[in-house]
Coordinates of C-alpha atoms in Angstrom, one line a residue:
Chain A
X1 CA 0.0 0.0 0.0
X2 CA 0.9 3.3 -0.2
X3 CA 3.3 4.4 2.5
X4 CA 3.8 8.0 4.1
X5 CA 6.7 8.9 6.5
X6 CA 7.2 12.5 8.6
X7 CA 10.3 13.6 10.0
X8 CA 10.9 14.4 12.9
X9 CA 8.7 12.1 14.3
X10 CA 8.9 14.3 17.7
X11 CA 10.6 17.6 18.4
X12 CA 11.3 19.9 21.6
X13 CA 11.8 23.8 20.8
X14 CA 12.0 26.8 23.0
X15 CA 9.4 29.4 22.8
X16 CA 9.9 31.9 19.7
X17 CA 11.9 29.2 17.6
X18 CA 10.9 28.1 14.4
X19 CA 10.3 24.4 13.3
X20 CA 10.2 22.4 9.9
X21 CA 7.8 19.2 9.6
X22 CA 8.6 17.0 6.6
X23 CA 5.8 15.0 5.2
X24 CA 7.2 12.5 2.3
X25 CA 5.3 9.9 -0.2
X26 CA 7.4 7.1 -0.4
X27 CA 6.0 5.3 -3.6
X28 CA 3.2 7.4 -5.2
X29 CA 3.4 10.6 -6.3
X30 CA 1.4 13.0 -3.6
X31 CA -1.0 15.6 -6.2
X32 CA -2.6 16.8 -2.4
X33 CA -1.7 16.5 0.9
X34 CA -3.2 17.7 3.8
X35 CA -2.0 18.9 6.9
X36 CA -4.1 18.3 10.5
X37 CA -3.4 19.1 14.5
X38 CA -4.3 16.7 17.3
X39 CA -4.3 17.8 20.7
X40 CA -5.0 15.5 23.6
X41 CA -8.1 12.8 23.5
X42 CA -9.1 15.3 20.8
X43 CA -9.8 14.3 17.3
X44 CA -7.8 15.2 14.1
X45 CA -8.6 19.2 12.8
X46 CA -7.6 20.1 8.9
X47 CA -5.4 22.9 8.8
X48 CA -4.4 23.2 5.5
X49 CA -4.6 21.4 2.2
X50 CA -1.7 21.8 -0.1
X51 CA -2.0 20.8 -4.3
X52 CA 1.6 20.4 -5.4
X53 CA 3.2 23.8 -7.0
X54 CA 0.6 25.6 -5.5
X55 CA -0.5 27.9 -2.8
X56 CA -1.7 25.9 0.4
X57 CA -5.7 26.5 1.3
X58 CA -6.1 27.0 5.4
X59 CA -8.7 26.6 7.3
X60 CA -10.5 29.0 8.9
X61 CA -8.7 29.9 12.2
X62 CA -5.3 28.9 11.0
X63 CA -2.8 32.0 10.6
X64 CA -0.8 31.1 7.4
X65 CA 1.7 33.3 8.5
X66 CA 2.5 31.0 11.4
X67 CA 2.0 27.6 9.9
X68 CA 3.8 28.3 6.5
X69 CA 3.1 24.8 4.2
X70 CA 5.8 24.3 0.9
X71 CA 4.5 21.6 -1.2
X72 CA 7.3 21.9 -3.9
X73 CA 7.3 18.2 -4.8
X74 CA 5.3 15.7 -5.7
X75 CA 6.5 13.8 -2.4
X76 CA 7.0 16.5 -0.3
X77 CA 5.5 19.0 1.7
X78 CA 6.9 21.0 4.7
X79 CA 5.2 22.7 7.6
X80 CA 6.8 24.8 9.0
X81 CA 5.5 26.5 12.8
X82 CA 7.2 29.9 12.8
X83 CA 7.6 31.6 16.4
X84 CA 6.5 28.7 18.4
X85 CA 4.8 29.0 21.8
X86 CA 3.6 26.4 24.0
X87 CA 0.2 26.2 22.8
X88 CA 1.4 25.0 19.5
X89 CA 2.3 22.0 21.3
X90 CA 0.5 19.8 19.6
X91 CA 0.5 16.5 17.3
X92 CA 0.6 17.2 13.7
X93 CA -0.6 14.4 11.5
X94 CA 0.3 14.9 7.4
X95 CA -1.5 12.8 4.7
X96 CA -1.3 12.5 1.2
X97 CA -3.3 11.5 -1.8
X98 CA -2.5 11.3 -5.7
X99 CA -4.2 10.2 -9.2
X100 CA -5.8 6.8 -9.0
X101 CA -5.9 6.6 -5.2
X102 CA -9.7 6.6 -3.9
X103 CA -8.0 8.0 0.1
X104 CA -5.6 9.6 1.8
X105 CA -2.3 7.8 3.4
X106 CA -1.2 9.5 6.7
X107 CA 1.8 9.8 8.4
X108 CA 2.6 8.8 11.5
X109 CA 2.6 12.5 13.2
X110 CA 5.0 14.4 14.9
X111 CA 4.7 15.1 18.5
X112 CA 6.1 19.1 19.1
X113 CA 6.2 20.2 22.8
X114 CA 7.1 24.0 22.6
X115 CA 8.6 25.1 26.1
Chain B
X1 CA -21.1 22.3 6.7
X2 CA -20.4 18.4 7.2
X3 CA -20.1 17.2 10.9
X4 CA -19.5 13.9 12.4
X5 CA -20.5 12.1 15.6
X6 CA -19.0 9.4 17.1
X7 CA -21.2 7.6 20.2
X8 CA -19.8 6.8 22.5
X9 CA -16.7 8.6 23.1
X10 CA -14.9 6.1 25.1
X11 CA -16.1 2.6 26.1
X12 CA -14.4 -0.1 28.5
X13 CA -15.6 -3.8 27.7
X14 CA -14.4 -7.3 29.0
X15 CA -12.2 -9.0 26.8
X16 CA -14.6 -11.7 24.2
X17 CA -17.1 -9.3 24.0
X18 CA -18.5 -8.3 20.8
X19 CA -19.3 -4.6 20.3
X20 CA -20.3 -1.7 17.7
X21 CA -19.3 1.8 17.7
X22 CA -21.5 4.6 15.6
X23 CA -20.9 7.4 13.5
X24 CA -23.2 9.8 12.6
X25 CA -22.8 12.3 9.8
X26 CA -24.9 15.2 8.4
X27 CA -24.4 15.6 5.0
X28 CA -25.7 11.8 3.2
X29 CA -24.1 12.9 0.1
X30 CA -20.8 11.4 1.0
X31 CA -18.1 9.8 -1.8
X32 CA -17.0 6.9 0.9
X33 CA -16.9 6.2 4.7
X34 CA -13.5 5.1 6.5
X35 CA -12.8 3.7 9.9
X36 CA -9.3 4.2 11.4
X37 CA -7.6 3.1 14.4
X38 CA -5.7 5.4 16.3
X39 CA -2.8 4.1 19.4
X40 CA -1.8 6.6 21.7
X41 CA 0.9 9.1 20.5
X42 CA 0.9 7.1 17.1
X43 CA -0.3 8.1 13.6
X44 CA -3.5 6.7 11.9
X45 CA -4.1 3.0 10.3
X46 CA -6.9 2.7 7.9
X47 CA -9.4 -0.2 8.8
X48 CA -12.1 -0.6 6.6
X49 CA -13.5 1.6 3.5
X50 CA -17.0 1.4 2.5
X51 CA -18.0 3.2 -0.7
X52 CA -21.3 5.2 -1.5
X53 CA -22.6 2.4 -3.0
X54 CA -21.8 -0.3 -0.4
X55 CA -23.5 -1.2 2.2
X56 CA -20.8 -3.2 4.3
X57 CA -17.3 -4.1 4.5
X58 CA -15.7 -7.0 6.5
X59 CA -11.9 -7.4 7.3
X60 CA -11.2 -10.1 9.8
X61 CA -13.4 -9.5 13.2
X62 CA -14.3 -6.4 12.0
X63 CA -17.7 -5.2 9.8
X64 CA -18.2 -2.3 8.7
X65 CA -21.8 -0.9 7.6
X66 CA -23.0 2.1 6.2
X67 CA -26.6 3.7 5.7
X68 CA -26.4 7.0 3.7
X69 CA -30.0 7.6 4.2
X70 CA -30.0 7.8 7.7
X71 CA -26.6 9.2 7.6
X72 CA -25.0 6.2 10.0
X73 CA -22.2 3.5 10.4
X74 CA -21.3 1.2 12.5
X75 CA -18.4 -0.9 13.3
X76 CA -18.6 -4.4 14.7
X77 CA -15.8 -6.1 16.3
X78 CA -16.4 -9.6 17.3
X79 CA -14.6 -11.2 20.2
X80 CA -12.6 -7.8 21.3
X81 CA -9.0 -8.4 22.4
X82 CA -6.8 -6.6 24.5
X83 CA -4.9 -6.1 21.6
X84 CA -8.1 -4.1 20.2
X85 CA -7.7 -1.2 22.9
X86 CA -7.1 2.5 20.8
X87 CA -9.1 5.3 19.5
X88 CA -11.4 4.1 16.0
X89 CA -12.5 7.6 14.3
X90 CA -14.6 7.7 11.7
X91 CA -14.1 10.2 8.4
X92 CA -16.0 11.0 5.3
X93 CA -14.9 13.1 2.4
X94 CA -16.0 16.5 1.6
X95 CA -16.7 15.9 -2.2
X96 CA -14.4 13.5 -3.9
X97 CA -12.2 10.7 -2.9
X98 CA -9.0 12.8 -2.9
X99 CA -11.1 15.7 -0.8
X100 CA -10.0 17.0 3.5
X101 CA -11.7 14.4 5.4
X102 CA -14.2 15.3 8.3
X103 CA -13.4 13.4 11.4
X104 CA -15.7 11.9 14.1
X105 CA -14.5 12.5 17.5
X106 CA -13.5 9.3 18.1
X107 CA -14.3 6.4 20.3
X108 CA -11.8 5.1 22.8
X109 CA -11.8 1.6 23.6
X110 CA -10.4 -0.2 26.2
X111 CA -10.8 -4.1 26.1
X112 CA -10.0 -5.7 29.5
X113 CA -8.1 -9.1 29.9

């Protein structure tokens, strides 16, 4: 099946630090991928959905000027959390779809405690 | 605006037991259903996908149903296990296939030994 892997899969930063999420397709080229937050016995919420080459679509409530999403590639996006503070501690969860697939493959997430 | 329910929101069973979760969703004119399973601090494994047109899906102990017109699903597990203990969310597609998917809340199970 299709397989998606994130790097780091867990990350520590001080306040006001920025931090860079990689999402990757491993064998099938990702057209979309998407971009959610988990926090704690809380379900998945969509940030952002990111077509390769193009600008990422946020959701309402996300500042794209904090969570700035690159999606360069065809099997790779980046998130990156600019100025971190603790409540962007959080789990970030990427997933990824492309031509001919009828779902999206997730990551496993990345766990970021901001302190 | 699509929104999903998930009843109950956590449930602790005996181990052998056989049990159904439900998911509840607004909008009936859904592409496809999907179940995942969720472990603590760990990303999301897809169980079961039922299409528009299906009805139900079966993968080992687990079946899957779906009733657009009354905008349910349910997931059956026969003879929990231990081993079965995690989150199970439910998601639907806004439009297509390849579209953000809505997630349930999720129910967490806990199967005792």
């Amino acid at each position: 099946g299709a397989v998606v892997s994130q790097h780091p899969s867990w990350v520590i930063c001080k306040s006001g630090t920025s931090v860079k999420i990689e999402c990757r397709s491993l064998d099938f080229q990702a057209t979309t991928m998407f971009w959610y937050r988990q926090f704690p016995k809380q379900s998945l919420m969509l940030m952002a959905t990111s077509n390769e080459g193009s600008k990422a679509t946020y959701e309402q409530g996300v500042e794209k000027d904090k969570f700035l999403i690159n999606h360069a590639s065809l099997t790779l996006s980046t998130l990156t959390v600019t100025s971190a503070h603790p409540e962007d501690s959080s789990f970030y969860i990427c997933s990824a779809t492309g031509t001919g697939l009828n779902t999206q493959y997730f990551g496993p997430g990345t766990r970021l405690t901001v302190l | 605006k699509q929104e999903v329910t998930q009843i109950p929101a956590a449930l602790s069973v005996p181990e052998g037991e056989n049990l159904v979760l439900n998911c509840s969703f607004t909008d009936s004119a859904i592409y496809n259903l999907q179940w995942f399973r969720q472990d603590p601090g760990k990303g999301l494994t897809s169980l079961l996908l039922i299409q528009s047109s299906q009805r139900e899906q079966t993968s080992g102990r687990l079946n899957a149903s779906l009733d657009k017109s009354s905008g349910r699903s349910t997931l059956y597990i026969a003879a929990s296990q231990p081993g079965d203990s995690a989150t199970y969310l439910c998601a639907v597609p806004s439009g297509g296939a390849g579209n953000m998917l809505t997630f349930g809340g999720g129910t967490r199970l806990m199967v005792k030994p």
